Coordinates of C-alpha atoms in Angstrom, one line a residue:
X1 CA 0.0 0.0 -0.1
X2 CA 3.1 2.3 -0.2
X3 CA 2.5 5.4 -2.1
X4 CA -1.4 4.8 -2.7
X5 CA -4.1 7.4 -2.2
X6 CA -4.9 8.1 1.4
X7 CA -8.4 7.4 2.7
X8 CA -10.7 10.3 3.8
X9 CA -10.1 9.1 7.5
X10 CA -6.4 9.1 7.1
X11 CA -6.2 12.7 5.5
X12 CA -8.2 14.4 8.0
X13 CA -6.7 17.2 10.2
X14 CA -3.0 17.9 10.4
X15 CA -2.3 14.2 9.1
X16 CA -3.4 15.2 5.7
X17 CA -1.5 18.5 5.7
X18 CA 1.7 16.8 6.9
X19 CA 1.4 14.3 4.2
X20 CA 1.0 17.1 1.6
X21 CA 4.1 19.1 2.8
X22 CA 6.0 15.9 3.4
X23 CA 7.8 17.8 6.2
X24 CA 9.9 15.6 8.6
X25 CA 9.0 17.0 11.8
X26 CA 9.4 14.6 14.4
X27 CA 9.1 17.2 17.4
X28 CA 5.8 18.8 16.7
X29 CA 4.1 17.5 19.6
X30 CA 4.2 20.7 21.8
X31 CA 1.4 21.0 24.4
X32 CA 0.9 17.2 24.6
X33 CA 1.7 15.3 27.6
X34 CA 3.6 12.0 27.5
X35 CA 6.8 10.5 27.1
X36 CA 9.3 11.8 24.3
X37 CA 11.0 9.4 21.8
X38 CA 12.6 6.4 23.4
X39 CA 16.5 6.6 23.6
X40 CA 18.4 3.5 24.3
X41 CA 21.5 3.9 26.3
X42 CA 24.8 3.2 24.9
X43 CA 25.9 -0.3 25.4
X44 CA 28.8 -1.1 27.9
X45 CA 32.3 -0.6 26.3
X46 CA 33.4 -4.0 27.0
X47 CA 31.7 -7.4 27.0
X48 CA 32.7 -7.9 30.6
X49 CA 30.5 -4.8 31.7
X50 CA 27.5 -6.2 30.1
X51 CA 24.7 -7.6 32.4
X52 CA 24.3 -11.1 32.3
X53 CA 20.8 -12.3 30.9
X54 CA 18.6 -14.1 33.4
X55 CA 15.7 -16.1 32.5
X56 CA 12.6 -17.0 34.6
X57 CA 11.6 -20.8 34.9
X58 CA 9.3 -20.2 32.0
X59 CA 12.2 -18.9 30.0
X60 CA 11.2 -15.2 30.2
X61 CA 13.6 -12.2 30.6
X62 CA 13.6 -11.2 34.3
X63 CA 15.3 -7.8 33.6
X64 CA 12.5 -5.1 32.9
X65 CA 14.7 -3.1 31.0
X66 CA 14.9 -5.8 28.2
X67 CA 11.5 -5.1 26.8
X68 CA 11.9 -1.4 26.8
X69 CA 15.5 -1.8 25.0
X70 CA 14.0 -4.1 22.4
X71 CA 11.0 -1.6 21.7
X72 CA 13.4 1.2 21.4
X73 CA 15.8 -0.6 19.0
X74 CA 13.2 -1.9 16.5
X75 CA 11.8 1.6 16.2
X76 CA 15.1 2.7 15.1
X77 CA 14.6 0.5 11.9
X78 CA 11.1 1.4 11.2
X79 CA 11.8 3.0 7.8
X80 CA 9.1 1.4 5.5
X81 CA 5.6 0.4 5.2
X82 CA 5.6 -2.3 7.8
X83 CA 2.1 -2.3 8.7
X84 CA 2.4 -5.8 10.5
X85 CA 5.4 -7.6 12.4
X86 CA 5.6 -10.1 9.3
X87 CA 6.3 -7.3 7.0
X88 CA 9.3 -6.3 9.1
X89 CA 12.2 -7.6 7.0
X90 CA 14.5 -10.2 8.2
X91 CA 17.6 -8.2 7.7
X92 CA 16.1 -5.4 10.1
X93 CA 15.4 -8.1 12.7
X94 CA 19.0 -9.2 12.5
X95 CA 20.3 -5.6 12.9
X96 CA 18.1 -5.2 15.9
X97 CA 19.5 -8.4 17.2
X98 CA 23.1 -7.2 16.8
X99 CA 22.4 -4.1 18.5
X100 CA 20.8 -6.0 21.3
X101 CA 23.9 -8.1 21.7
X102 CA 25.9 -4.9 22.4
X103 CA 23.9 -4.3 25.8
X104 CA 23.7 -7.9 27.3
X105 CA 25.7 -11.2 27.6
X106 CA 24.8 -14.7 28.2
X107 CA 26.1 -18.3 28.4
X108 CA 27.1 -19.8 25.3
X109 CA 24.8 -22.7 25.6
X110 CA 21.8 -20.0 26.1
X111 CA 22.3 -18.5 22.8
X112 CA 19.4 -20.2 21.0
X113 CA 17.1 -19.8 23.9
X114 CA 17.9 -16.1 24.2
X115 CA 17.5 -15.5 20.5
X116 CA 14.0 -17.4 20.6
X117 CA 13.0 -15.1 23.6
X118 CA 14.1 -12.0 22.0
X119 CA 12.2 -12.6 18.7
X120 CA 9.1 -13.5 20.7
X121 CA 9.3 -10.6 22.8
X122 CA 10.0 -8.3 19.9
X123 CA 6.8 -9.4 18.1
X124 CA 4.8 -9.1 21.1
X125 CA 6.0 -5.4 21.8
X126 CA 5.5 -4.5 18.2
X127 CA 1.9 -5.6 18.3
X128 CA 1.2 -3.9 21.7
X129 CA 3.0 -0.7 20.6
X130 CA 1.0 -0.5 17.3
X131 CA -2.3 -0.9 19.1
X132 CA -1.4 1.8 21.5
X133 CA -0.5 4.2 18.6
X134 CA -3.6 3.3 16.9
X135 CA -5.9 3.8 19.8
X136 CA -4.4 7.4 20.3
X137 CA -4.7 8.2 16.8
X138 CA -8.5 7.1 16.8
X139 CA -9.3 9.4 19.8
X140 CA -7.2 12.3 18.3
X141 CA -6.8 12.7 14.7
X142 CA -3.9 15.2 15.1
X143 CA -1.9 12.6 17.1
X144 CA 1.3 11.4 15.3
X145 CA 4.0 9.2 17.1
X146 CA 7.5 10.7 17.2
X147 CA 9.3 7.5 15.8
X148 CA 7.2 7.1 12.8
X149 CA 8.4 9.2 9.9
X150 CA 6.0 11.8 8.6
X151 CA 5.9 10.4 5.0
X152 CA 5.1 6.9 6.4
X153 CA 2.4 7.6 9.0
X154 CA -0.6 8.6 6.4
X155 CA 0.0 4.9 4.8
X156 CA -0.1 3.3 8.4
X157 CA -3.4 5.3 9.0
X158 CA -4.8 4.1 5.6
X159 CA -4.1 0.4 6.5
X160 CA -5.7 0.9 10.0
X161 CA -8.9 2.0 8.1
X162 CA -8.8 -0.6 5.4
X163 CA -11.2 -3.6 5.1
X164 CA -8.1 -6.0 5.2
X165 CA -7.3 -4.7 8.6
X166 CA -11.0 -4.6 10.0
X167 CA -11.2 -8.4 8.9
X168 CA -7.9 -9.2 10.7
X169 CA -9.0 -7.3 13.8
X170 CA -12.5 -8.8 14.0
X171 CA -11.0 -12.1 14.0
X172 CA -8.5 -11.4 16.7
X173 CA -11.2 -9.9 18.8
X174 CA -13.4 -13.0 18.5
X175 CA -10.4 -15.2 19.3
X176 CA -9.6 -13.2 22.3
X177 CA -13.2 -13.1 23.3
X178 CA -13.8 -17.0 23.2
X179 CA -13.4 -19.1 26.4
X180 CA -12.2 -17.8 29.9
X181 CA -10.0 -14.9 28.9
X182 CA -8.5 -13.5 32.1
X183 CA -7.1 -10.0 32.7
X184 CA -4.7 -8.9 35.2
X185 CA -3.9 -5.6 37.3
X186 CA -0.3 -5.5 37.3
X187 CA 0.2 -3.3 34.2
X188 CA 2.9 -4.2 31.6
X189 CA 5.1 -6.1 34.0
X190 CA 5.2 -9.8 33.2
X191 CA 4.1 -12.4 35.7
X192 CA 7.7 -13.9 35.8
X193 CA 9.2 -10.6 37.0
X194 CA 6.2 -10.0 39.4
X195 CA 6.9 -13.4 40.9
X196 CA 10.6 -12.6 41.2
X197 CA 9.7 -9.2 43.1
X198 CA 7.1 -11.2 45.4
X199 CA 10.0 -13.9 46.2
X200 CA 12.3 -11.1 47.1
X201 CA 9.8 -9.3 49.4
X202 CA 9.5 -12.4 51.5
X203 CA 13.1 -13.4 52.0
X204 CA 13.5 -15.7 49.0
X205 CA 10.5 -17.9 49.3
X206 CA 8.6 -18.1 46.1
X207 CA 4.8 -17.4 46.2
X208 CA 2.4 -20.3 45.6
X209 CA 0.2 -20.3 42.6
X210 CA -2.9 -19.1 44.7
X211 CA -0.8 -16.1 46.1
X212 CA 0.5 -15.0 42.8
X213 CA -2.9 -15.4 41.1
X214 CA -4.7 -13.3 43.7
X215 CA -2.1 -10.8 43.8
X216 CA -2.3 -10.1 40.0
X217 CA -6.1 -10.5 39.7
X218 CA -7.6 -8.6 42.5
X219 CA -8.4 -4.8 42.6
X220 CA -6.4 -3.4 45.7
X221 CA -7.0 0.4 44.9
X222 CA -9.3 2.0 47.4
X223 CA -9.4 -1.2 49.6
X224 CA -8.7 -0.3 53.4
X225 CA -5.5 -2.1 54.7
X226 CA -6.3 -5.4 56.2
X227 CA -9.6 -6.0 54.2
X228 CA -9.8 -8.7 51.4
X229 CA -9.3 -7.3 47.9
X230 CA -12.1 -8.0 45.6
X231 CA -11.6 -10.2 42.5
X232 CA -11.8 -8.4 39.1
X233 CA -14.6 -10.5 38.3
X234 CA -16.4 -13.8 39.1
X235 CA -15.0 -15.5 36.1
X236 CA -11.5 -14.9 37.6
X237 CA -12.4 -16.3 40.8
X238 CA -13.9 -19.5 39.1
X239 CA -10.8 -19.8 37.0
X240 CA -8.5 -19.5 40.2
X241 CA -10.6 -22.2 41.9
X242 CA -10.3 -24.6 38.8
X243 CA -6.6 -23.9 38.3
X244 CA -6.0 -24.3 42.0
X245 CA -7.7 -27.9 42.1
X246 CA -6.0 -29.0 38.9
X247 CA -2.5 -28.1 40.3
X248 CA -3.3 -29.9 43.6
X249 CA -4.2 -32.9 41.4
X250 CA -1.1 -32.6 39.4
X251 CA 1.0 -32.3 42.4
X252 CA -0.5 -35.4 44.2
X253 CA 0.1 -37.4 40.8
X254 CA 3.9 -36.2 40.9
X255 CA 4.1 -37.2 44.6
X256 CA 2.7 -40.7 43.9
X257 CA 5.1 -41.2 40.9
X258 CA 8.2 -40.0 42.9
X259 CA 7.1 -42.4 45.7
X260 CA 7.0 -45.2 43.2
X261 CA 10.3 -44.3 41.8
X262 CA 11.9 -44.1 45.4
X263 CA 10.5 -47.4 46.3
X264 CA 12.1 -49.1 43.1
X265 CA 15.4 -47.4 43.8
X266 CA 15.3 -48.6 47.3
X267 CA 14.4 -52.3 46.2
X268 CA 17.2 -52.0 43.7
X269 CA 19.8 -50.8 46.4
X270 CA 18.8 -53.5 48.6
X271 CA 19.4 -56.1 45.8
X272 CA 22.9 -54.5 45.2
X273 CA 23.7 -54.6 48.8
X274 CA 22.7 -58.2 49.2
X275 CA 24.8 -59.0 46.0
X276 CA 27.9 -57.2 47.4
X277 CA 27.6 -58.9 50.7
X278 CA 27.5 -62.3 49.1
X279 CA 30.5 -61.4 46.9
X280 CA 32.5 -60.3 49.7
X281 CA 31.7 -63.3 51.6
X282 CA 33.0 -65.4 48.8
X283 CA 36.2 -63.6 48.4
X284 CA 36.8 -64.1 52.2
X285 CA 35.9 -67.8 51.9
X286 CA 38.7 -68.0 49.3
X287 CA 41.2 -66.0 51.2
X288 CA 41.2 -63.3 48.4
X289 CA 40.9 -59.6 48.5
X290 CA 38.2 -57.9 46.4
X291 CA 39.3 -56.9 42.9
X292 CA 38.9 -53.2 43.7
X293 CA 41.2 -53.5 46.7
X294 CA 44.3 -55.0 45.1
X295 CA 45.8 -57.2 42.3
X296 CA 44.5 -60.6 43.9
X297 CA 43.1 -62.1 40.7
X298 CA 43.6 -65.7 39.8
X299 CA 46.6 -66.2 37.6
X300 CA 46.7 -67.0 34.0
X301 CA 44.9 -70.2 33.3
X302 CA 43.1 -70.3 36.6
X303 CA 39.2 -70.2 37.0
X304 CA 37.9 -67.4 39.0
X305 CA 36.1 -68.9 42.0
X306 CA 32.3 -69.3 41.3
X307 CA 30.1 -66.9 43.3
X308 CA 27.0 -68.8 44.5
X309 CA 24.5 -65.9 43.9
X310 CA 22.3 -64.5 41.4
X311 CA 24.3 -61.4 41.2
X312 CA 24.3 -58.9 39.5
X313 CA 20.6 -58.2 40.1
X314 CA 18.8 -56.5 37.3
X315 CA 15.7 -54.6 38.2
X316 CA 12.9 -53.8 35.8
X317 CA 14.3 -50.6 34.5
X318 CA 17.6 -50.2 36.4
X319 CA 20.7 -51.5 34.8
X320 CA 24.0 -51.7 36.8
X321 CA 26.0 -49.2 34.7
X322 CA 28.8 -47.7 36.7
X323 CA 28.6 -44.5 34.7
X324 CA 25.0 -44.0 36.1
X325 CA 26.5 -44.4 39.8
X326 CA 29.1 -41.7 39.4
X327 CA 28.2 -38.1 40.7
X328 CA 27.4 -35.9 37.9
X329 CA 28.5 -32.4 37.8
X330 CA 25.9 -29.8 36.6
X331 CA 27.8 -26.7 37.2
X332 CA 28.4 -24.3 34.2
X333 CA 31.3 -21.8 34.0
X334 CA 30.0 -18.4 34.4
X335 CA 32.8 -17.0 32.6
X336 CA 31.8 -18.8 29.2
X337 CA 29.5 -16.2 27.8
X338 CA 28.8 -15.1 24.2
X339 CA 30.7 -12.2 23.0

């Protein structure tokens, strides 16, 4: 739709006058309250100074500055008729990614996870920001965001007034309206970040699902201290009850599974202990030291004394593999970071 005729809705007010003059006036918003253009801080001079990316258990960024930085960076590359995120060129996304890498560092083995979370968050922030700008423009036809070039803004407005966008928007609203859609009361802060804040507030103890859900789905404004905050709606209370019961059932199932596994492990350990006891008894009967103690093996040509046991015992799912009995080291060197 680049360069096409503008709709009457798009050419109204100062939007139309700006399109005719084609003047690039990114600061002509005097008298309007609000934030100015996003300006990303310069990245650290050396990789060692960059903060380390931290993930939540759900693989979400915990640093609240990450979403803001990603939004600021992709706006720098908005130089075409990118009406949707899918139209944002791949080379532009790569450029945003390269600039993002200058601000943070992460473990080498986290590279794919960080990039996946980065792209997912950029798409989400793109959608949210476009909706915010569209809502502002529909309320005030003179509004124009600073980060959109003047010659591109009318085309974006035209797209928002097009039947194509109306159809896509209608389907999206229908999908969002179906089922038990739940809203929360914590603003733009993600649940993972909110959970981390609650954890720090109580000395490192993670909040339970019920506490986190109530904290994010109740209205505390105007509620006297000490009184219970009301739910945002009855559907939220009902969903909370269902999810709580489901989590309890899942937890009970996990406990049962863990008990069954521990039972099998204990049975296997008992068989192994019995086996070793019989082996040592046999070695002592022949006046030999166990092989693991010293070189008291039979000489060449001599048969090894028979052991009158059914060793080694083999359980239904546990094989006697020494490599499985060695302690595993899970530590990852923190110095091994992506540059």
